[in-house]
Every structure is written in C-alpha cells, then in structure tokens.
Coordinates of C-alpha atoms and ligand atoms in Angstrom, one line a residue:
M230 CA 92.9 59.2 113.0
P231 CA 90.4 56.9 111.2
Q232 CA 91.2 53.2 110.7
P233 CA 92.5 51.4 108.8
V234 CA 95.8 52.7 109.9
T235 CA 99.4 51.7 109.1
L236 CA 102.2 52.4 111.6
L237 CA 105.9 52.1 111.6
G238 CA 107.2 51.0 115.1
L239 CA 110.6 51.3 116.6
E240 CA 112.0 49.5 119.7
S241 CA 115.4 49.9 121.3
S242 CA 114.9 49.8 125.1
C243 CA 117.2 46.9 125.9
D244 CA 119.3 44.6 123.7
D245 CA 117.1 44.2 120.6
T246 CA 117.0 46.8 117.9
A247 CA 113.6 46.4 116.1
A248 CA 111.4 48.0 113.5
A249 CA 108.0 46.8 112.2
V250 CA 105.1 47.8 110.0
V251 CA 101.6 47.0 111.3
R252 CA 98.3 47.7 109.7
V253 CA 95.1 47.7 111.8
D254 CA 91.8 47.5 109.9
K255 CA 88.5 49.2 110.8
H256 CA 87.4 46.2 112.9
G257 CA 90.6 46.5 115.0
K258 CA 92.2 43.4 113.4
A259 CA 96.0 43.8 113.1
V260 CA 98.3 42.4 110.4
V261 CA 102.1 42.5 110.9
L262 CA 103.3 43.5 107.5
A263 CA 107.0 43.4 108.6
S264 CA 108.9 42.8 111.8
V265 CA 112.7 43.0 111.9
V266 CA 114.7 42.3 115.1
A267 CA 118.4 42.7 115.3
G268 CA 119.7 41.1 118.6
Q269 CA 122.9 42.1 120.3
T270 CA 123.7 38.9 122.2
D271 CA 127.2 38.5 120.7
L272 CA 128.2 42.1 121.6
H273 CA 127.4 41.5 125.3
A274 CA 128.4 37.8 125.6
A275 CA 131.8 38.5 127.1
F276 CA 130.4 40.7 129.8
G277 CA 127.8 38.3 131.3
G278 CA 125.0 40.9 130.9
V279 CA 123.9 43.9 128.8
V280 CA 126.4 46.8 128.8
P281 CA 124.2 49.9 128.4
E282 CA 126.8 52.0 126.4
I283 CA 127.5 49.1 124.0
A284 CA 123.7 48.6 123.6
A285 CA 123.1 52.3 122.9
R286 CA 125.8 52.5 120.3
A287 CA 124.6 49.4 118.5
H288 CA 121.0 50.7 118.5
A289 CA 122.2 54.0 116.9
E290 CA 124.0 52.0 114.2
K291 CA 121.3 49.5 113.5
L292 CA 118.0 51.5 113.8
D293 CA 117.9 53.0 110.3
L294 CA 118.9 49.7 108.7
C295 CA 116.1 47.9 110.6
V296 CA 113.7 50.6 109.4
E297 CA 114.8 50.2 105.8
Q298 CA 114.5 46.4 106.0
A299 CA 111.0 46.6 107.6
L300 CA 109.7 49.0 104.9
A301 CA 111.2 46.8 102.2
Q302 CA 109.6 43.7 103.7
A303 CA 106.3 45.5 103.9
D304 CA 106.9 46.7 100.4
M305 CA 105.9 50.2 101.4
P306 CA 107.7 53.6 101.1
L307 CA 108.1 55.5 104.3
G308 CA 105.7 58.2 102.9
D309 CA 102.8 55.6 103.0
V310 CA 102.8 55.0 106.7
D311 CA 100.2 57.0 108.7
A312 CA 102.3 57.5 111.9
I313 CA 105.5 56.6 113.6
A314 CA 105.5 54.9 117.0
V315 CA 108.6 54.5 119.2
T316 CA 109.4 53.0 122.6
A317 CA 109.9 56.1 124.9
G318 CA 110.6 54.0 128.0
P319 CA 111.0 52.3 130.4
G320 CA 114.4 50.8 129.6
L321 CA 118.1 51.6 129.3
I322 CA 118.3 55.4 128.7
G323 CA 120.9 55.4 125.9
G324 CA 118.9 52.9 123.8
V325 CA 115.6 54.6 124.4
V326 CA 117.2 57.9 123.4
S327 CA 118.5 56.3 120.2
G328 CA 115.0 55.2 119.2
V329 CA 113.3 58.4 120.1
M330 CA 115.8 60.5 118.1
C331 CA 115.5 58.2 115.1
A332 CA 111.7 58.4 115.3
K333 CA 111.8 62.2 115.6
G334 CA 114.0 62.4 112.6
L335 CA 111.6 60.3 110.5
S336 CA 108.6 62.3 111.7
A337 CA 110.3 65.6 111.0
A338 CA 111.3 64.4 107.5
T339 CA 107.9 63.1 106.6
G340 CA 105.5 65.2 108.6
K341 CA 103.9 62.0 110.0
P342 CA 102.6 62.1 113.6
L343 CA 104.9 60.7 116.3
Y344 CA 103.7 58.6 119.2
G345 CA 105.9 57.7 122.2
V346 CA 104.8 54.3 123.6
N347 CA 105.4 52.6 126.9
H348 CA 107.3 49.4 126.2
L349 CA 105.3 47.5 128.8
A350 CA 102.1 48.7 127.2
G351 CA 103.4 47.1 124.0
H352 CA 103.9 43.7 125.8
A353 CA 100.6 44.1 127.6
L354 CA 98.5 44.8 124.5
T355 CA 100.1 42.0 122.4
P356 CA 97.3 39.5 123.1
R357 CA 95.0 42.0 121.3
L358 CA 97.3 42.2 118.4
T359 CA 97.5 38.4 118.0
D360 CA 94.1 37.3 119.3
Q361 CA 91.9 40.3 119.7
V362 CA 91.4 39.3 123.4
P363 CA 88.5 41.4 124.8
Y364 CA 89.1 43.8 127.7
P365 CA 89.5 43.3 130.6
Y366 CA 92.1 40.5 130.7
L367 CA 94.7 39.4 133.2
M368 CA 98.3 39.6 131.9
L369 CA 101.4 38.1 133.4
L370 CA 104.5 39.8 131.9
V371 CA 107.4 37.5 132.7
S372 CA 110.8 38.1 131.0
G373 CA 114.4 38.9 131.7
G374 CA 113.6 42.4 132.7
H375 CA 110.0 42.4 133.9
C376 CA 107.7 40.5 136.1
Q377 CA 104.2 41.8 136.9
F378 CA 100.6 41.0 136.9
L379 CA 98.4 43.5 135.2
L380 CA 94.7 43.9 134.8
V381 CA 94.4 45.4 131.3
S382 CA 91.1 47.2 130.9
G383 CA 91.9 49.5 127.9
P384 CA 94.7 50.7 125.7
D385 CA 95.9 53.0 128.4
D386 CA 94.2 51.4 131.5
F387 CA 96.5 49.1 133.4
S388 CA 96.2 48.1 137.1
R389 CA 99.3 46.5 138.5
L390 CA 98.2 43.7 140.8
G391 CA 101.7 42.8 141.9
G392 CA 105.2 41.9 140.7
T393 CA 108.7 40.9 141.7
I394 CA 110.3 42.9 144.4
D395 CA 113.8 41.9 143.3
D396 CA 114.9 39.8 140.3
A397 CA 112.7 39.1 137.3
P398 CA 112.3 35.3 136.7
G399 CA 114.3 35.3 133.4
E400 CA 117.1 37.1 135.2
A401 CA 117.0 34.4 137.9
F402 CA 117.1 31.6 135.2
D403 CA 120.1 33.3 133.6
K404 CA 122.0 33.7 137.0
V405 CA 121.2 30.2 138.2
A406 CA 122.4 28.8 134.8
R407 CA 125.7 30.6 135.4
L408 CA 126.0 29.3 138.9
I409 CA 125.5 25.7 137.9
G410 CA 127.7 25.8 134.8
L411 CA 125.0 25.8 132.1
P412 CA 125.2 28.1 129.0
Q413 CA 123.4 31.4 128.4
P414 CA 120.6 32.3 127.9
G415 CA 119.8 30.4 131.0
G416 CA 116.1 29.8 130.5
P417 CA 116.4 27.3 127.6
S418 CA 119.4 25.5 129.1
I419 CA 117.8 25.1 132.5
E420 CA 114.6 23.9 130.9
T421 CA 116.6 21.3 128.9
A422 CA 118.6 20.2 131.8
A423 CA 115.6 20.0 134.1
R424 CA 114.0 17.3 131.8
S425 CA 116.4 14.7 133.1
G426 CA 116.5 16.1 136.7
D427 CA 114.7 15.2 139.9
A428 CA 112.9 18.3 141.1
K429 CA 112.4 16.8 144.5
R430 CA 116.1 16.1 145.4
F431 CA 116.7 19.6 146.7
A432 CA 114.0 21.5 148.8
F433 CA 114.2 25.0 147.4
P434 CA 112.1 27.8 148.9
R435 CA 108.9 29.2 147.4
P436 CA 109.4 32.9 148.4
L437 CA 106.5 35.1 149.6
M438 CA 104.0 32.3 149.2
D439 CA 102.6 33.1 152.6
R440 CA 102.1 36.7 151.7
D441 CA 98.5 37.6 150.7
S442 CA 99.5 39.6 147.6
C443 CA 100.6 39.0 144.1
D444 CA 104.2 40.1 144.9
M445 CA 107.0 37.7 144.2
S446 CA 110.7 37.4 145.0
F447 CA 113.3 35.3 143.1
S448 CA 116.5 36.5 144.6
G449 CA 116.4 34.3 147.7
L450 CA 115.7 31.3 145.5
K451 CA 118.8 32.0 143.5
T452 CA 120.8 32.2 146.7
A453 CA 119.4 28.9 147.9
V454 CA 120.7 27.3 144.6
L455 CA 124.1 28.9 145.2
R456 CA 124.3 27.5 148.7
T457 CA 123.3 24.0 147.6
R458 CA 125.8 24.2 144.7
D459 CA 128.6 25.2 147.2
T460 CA 127.7 22.3 149.5
L461 CA 127.9 19.8 146.6
V462 CA 131.1 21.3 145.2
A463 CA 132.8 21.2 148.7
A464 CA 131.7 17.6 149.3
Q465 CA 132.7 16.1 145.9
E466 CA 134.9 18.8 144.1
G467 CA 132.5 19.7 141.3
L468 CA 129.0 19.1 140.0
S469 CA 128.0 16.0 138.0
V470 CA 125.7 16.3 135.1
Q471 CA 123.0 14.7 137.3
D472 CA 123.6 17.4 139.9
Q473 CA 123.2 20.1 137.3
S474 CA 119.9 18.6 136.1
D475 CA 118.6 18.1 139.6
L476 CA 119.4 21.7 140.6
A477 CA 117.9 23.0 137.3
A478 CA 114.7 20.9 137.9
G479 CA 114.4 22.0 141.5
F480 CA 114.8 25.6 140.7
Q481 CA 112.4 25.5 137.8
A482 CA 109.8 23.7 139.8
A483 CA 110.0 26.5 142.5
V484 CA 109.6 29.3 139.9
V485 CA 106.6 27.5 138.3
D486 CA 105.0 26.9 141.7
V487 CA 105.4 30.6 142.6
L488 CA 104.0 31.9 139.3
A489 CA 101.1 29.5 139.4
A490 CA 100.2 30.4 143.1
K491 CA 100.5 34.1 142.5
T492 CA 98.4 33.8 139.3
R493 CA 95.6 32.2 141.4
R494 CA 95.8 35.3 143.7
A495 CA 95.7 37.6 140.7
F496 CA 92.4 36.0 139.6
E497 CA 90.9 37.1 142.9
A498 CA 91.3 40.7 141.7
Y499 CA 89.8 40.0 138.2
P500 CA 86.1 40.8 138.0
Q501 CA 83.9 37.9 137.1
T502 CA 81.6 40.0 134.8
G503 CA 82.1 38.1 131.5
A504 CA 84.4 35.7 129.7
R505 CA 87.9 35.9 131.3
S506 CA 91.3 35.5 129.8
L507 CA 94.8 34.9 131.2
C508 CA 97.5 36.1 128.9
V509 CA 101.2 35.7 129.2
A510 CA 104.1 37.5 127.5
G511 CA 107.9 37.7 127.8
G512 CA 110.8 35.3 127.2
V513 CA 110.0 33.1 130.2
A514 CA 106.6 32.3 128.6
A515 CA 108.5 30.1 126.3
N516 CA 109.1 27.7 129.1
Q517 CA 106.8 24.6 128.7
S518 CA 106.5 23.9 132.4
V519 CA 105.5 27.6 133.0
R520 CA 103.0 27.5 130.1
H521 CA 101.5 24.2 131.2
A522 CA 101.1 25.4 134.8
L523 CA 99.5 28.7 133.8
E524 CA 97.2 26.9 131.3
G525 CA 96.1 24.7 134.3
V526 CA 95.4 27.8 136.5
A527 CA 93.4 29.4 133.6
A528 CA 91.3 26.2 133.4
E529 CA 90.6 26.2 137.1
F530 CA 89.1 29.7 136.7
D531 CA 87.3 28.8 133.5
A532 CA 89.4 31.4 131.6
A533 CA 90.9 31.3 128.2
F534 CA 94.7 31.0 128.1
V535 CA 96.5 33.1 125.5
A536 CA 100.2 32.9 124.9
P537 CA 101.3 34.9 121.8
P538 CA 103.9 33.2 119.5
L539 CA 107.4 33.7 120.9
N540 CA 108.5 36.3 118.4
L541 CA 105.8 38.5 119.6
C542 CA 106.3 37.6 123.3
T543 CA 109.9 38.7 123.3
D544 CA 111.0 42.3 122.5
N545 CA 109.8 43.4 119.1
A546 CA 108.6 46.6 117.4
A547 CA 105.2 45.2 116.1
M548 CA 103.9 45.5 119.6
I549 CA 105.0 49.1 119.8
A550 CA 103.3 50.0 116.5
Y551 CA 100.1 48.1 117.6
A552 CA 100.0 49.8 121.0
A553 CA 100.2 53.2 119.3
A554 CA 97.4 52.2 116.9
E555 CA 95.1 51.5 119.8
Q556 CA 96.2 54.6 121.7
L557 CA 95.9 57.1 118.9
Q558 CA 92.2 56.8 119.1
L559 CA 92.5 58.3 122.6
R560 CA 95.2 60.8 122.5
A561 CA 97.0 63.5 120.5
P562 CA 100.4 62.7 119.0
D563 CA 103.6 63.7 120.8
D564 CA 105.6 66.7 119.7
F565 CA 109.3 67.0 119.4
T566 CA 109.7 67.5 123.1
L567 CA 109.1 63.8 123.5
S568 CA 111.8 62.5 125.8
A569 CA 113.1 59.1 126.9
R570 CA 111.7 57.9 130.2
P571 CA 114.0 55.2 131.7
R572 CA 111.4 54.7 134.4
W573 CA 107.8 54.8 133.3
P574 CA 105.4 52.8 135.4
L575 CA 102.3 51.6 133.5
D576 CA 100.1 52.0 136.5
T577 CA 100.8 55.4 137.9
V578 CA 98.5 54.9 140.9
Q579 CA 100.4 52.0 142.5
P580 CA 103.7 52.8 144.2
S581 CA 106.8 52.1 142.1
M582 CA 108.3 48.6 142.5
L583 CA 111.5 47.8 144.2
G584 CA 114.5 46.0 142.7
S585 CA 116.4 46.4 139.5
G586 CA 117.3 44.0 136.7
K587 CA 119.1 44.3 133.5
K588 CA 116.6 46.9 132.3
G589 CA 117.0 48.9 135.5
A590 CA 114.3 49.5 138.1
K591 CA 111.2 47.5 137.5
A592 CA 108.5 49.8 136.4
Ligands
LIG77 O1 111.4 38.8 126.8 P1 112.9 38.5 126.6 O2 113.3 38.0 125.3 O3 113.8 39.8 126.9 C1 113.6 40.6 128.0 O4 114.1 40.3 129.0 O5 112.9 41.7 127.7 O6 113.3 37.5 127.8 C2 114.5 36.9 127.9 C3 114.6 36.1 129.1 C4 115.9 35.5 129.4 O7 116.2 35.8 130.8 C5 115.8 34.0 129.1 O8 116.6 33.2 129.9 C6 114.4 33.8 129.4 O9 113.7 34.9 128.9 N1 113.9 32.6 128.7 C7 113.5 31.5 129.3 C8 113.2 30.5 128.3 N2 113.5 31.1 127.1 C9 113.9 32.4 127.4 N3 113.2 31.2 130.6 C10 112.8 30.0 130.9 N4 112.6 29.0 130.0 C11 112.8 29.2 128.7 N5 112.5 28.3 127.8
LIG78 ZN1 110.4 43.7 127.0

C-alpha cells in the first residue's frame, strides 16, 4: 500500500478500550488525527485488579462508541480510512476477541484490509511514531503488565534481551502501595509518598543484580517490603505517615537501581555502529526517578533518551494503527481467520518468559 496512508486502530487487550486514526506521510512522519481511550478503572476498583470477564464485556460495549468518537474527532468517515488495525494479542483473551471481532466487522462492511497487530510491537514502535527514532534502538517496556528490554531493528524485528521473570514493575508498585496503605494506582502514590521519605532507612534487596543478564525480578522485593511492614506493625501497632514514606522511598530506589543497572547491561548487546537511542514506554515511565535514572544511563553511553508523552506510553490505539502502517509495507493483510493470541511473544527465537501479571503470562 503506498504512503501516505490513514489507518483506524483498535486496542482492547487489557483494561483500556481505545480507537485512533493515524496518518503516515510518504516520509514516514505520523500524525495522530484522533486518539480515544475509555478506561475501566472504576469497574475493577472493588476487586483490587482487572477482572477479565468484566473487562471483555466493557470492551464489547465501548468499542463501537470509541470508533465513532475517533472518526468524529478525525473528521473522517469510515470509508476514507485505508486499513483497519487491531491488537490481536498478547493480552486478556476476552478483550482481544472483542477487538478482533469488531475490526473484522468493520473490515467486512467496508472492504478495507485488516491487520492484526502485536500489542507489544505497538509499544515498541511508539518512539518512531513520536520522534522518528532510527533503527536499531534499545527499548525498555515497563508497565503494569510488561517489563522487557528489546533491541528494535525493524517494524517486525525485535530481539528480547531480557525481562522480568515474575512481576512487572508497575504491578509491584501497585501491590506495594496496597501493602503499605497507599491508594491505587500504586505508582503515582508511591512516587508522591517517596518524596518525603528516607530511601536509606530500610535496606531492600536489588534482585538478580549479580546475574550477568538483563533479566529482572520484583517479587522478592515486594515480599521484603511486606516483611518490613509486618515488623513495624507488630512493634508499634500500625504504620505512621513517615513509615509509609520511608517504605515507598526505599522500594522505589530499589526498582530504579535495578532498572538502571539492567539498562547498562542491555547496552552491551546494542551494536555501536551509529547514533544510539534508549527509548522507554509504559506507565512506569511516568515515574520521575525512573526517567531521571534512565536519562543518566543513556548519557553514560552517549545515547539519545526518548520517552514518548504519557498518553502514548500507556495503552492506546494510535500505537496499534502506527505499527500496522509500518508493517503493511512488509506483509499481506490478515484474512477473516485472524484470531486472538493471548500469548504472542515479539521475539519468537528467545524462550518464553516466566511469570504472569495482570495481563497473563509475560510475552
Ligand atoms: O502502561 P500502563 O498504563 O498499563 C499497563 O499496565 O499496560 O501502566 C500502568 C502501570 C500501573 O501499574 C501504575 O501503577 C504504573 O504503571 N505507574 C507508575 C506511575 N504511574 C503509573 N509507576 C511508577 N510511578 C508512576 N508515576
Ligand atoms: Zn500495554
């Protein structure tokens, strides 16, 4: 398909229902004409995590509304888009099926080609959507459901250098916040509490630092916070605000140290052939201490640091439309046998990762 090209994207793999319209010009420069995201935080709040059945039903109810809103925002009838892109995995199966069925319906009704996109490819290609970062670049994907280092060498060329073997960092932030009595989502509340905390009061572990790989683990760190909390509670019948802040600061410092050290390791696998870039995406990339530390590591290696704006770092459909725009140069559209793939590793050469988070097994 020749560029310029305009795509409608759909995303429904976890707890955000999203639709977007993205145009990519003949120089590869992308413009997000519309991006609509309907979150489901309220629906899941009482359960302390995402309930897959509730999520799937909400996606099925919201998808067509999001599509309508996105087309209205872009001021474009459905017939004017060139193709329809949809997240086909990895993620919660019910949500992914909702999106894939909706996209198939739109494709069947309009005759527009259909492209199933890997959700992680959407995140991993976002630095090209926002900043046209040249290949190859190093990507740290760090959210509530994912944590991996990728060497991105093309629209469909991803090498996984390592990742978490258990919890994703965002998941750890959320669980630790719950343990120490801070509100959800845990990331922002821990970051705020940590500002008035002493990161050195408690000596929390930096798991897998001695291992000569980019693999990470956050589950033991979470347990260490739990034990410290229990000791404090037993000794003084509760946590003071200062205890909460010190626990938050100590935990956050441990996560930051691990991410920074493993990013240094990841640079060792990044060829030094030209200008290098370290990119980050995912909700945890909103954390100022994390950003600051990664920016520092990028500077050590003389690499550019690219962190897309938060609305394009967290789950959205613009990244899905954009990923399809890059990939449609390389592959044929999908047909109506396209099916949802709850597990879909980006790098099919590396063995699958262990562990599971709110999005299921880490791909
Ligand atoms: O990428 P995202 O919106 O959703 C997926 O998980 O795909 O990431 C959400 C995660 C949550 O776990 C949240 O606690 C974390 O990102 N998060 C943060 C911050 N803001 C959001 N973690 C640390 N610091 C923050 N400021
Ligand atoms: Zn995501």
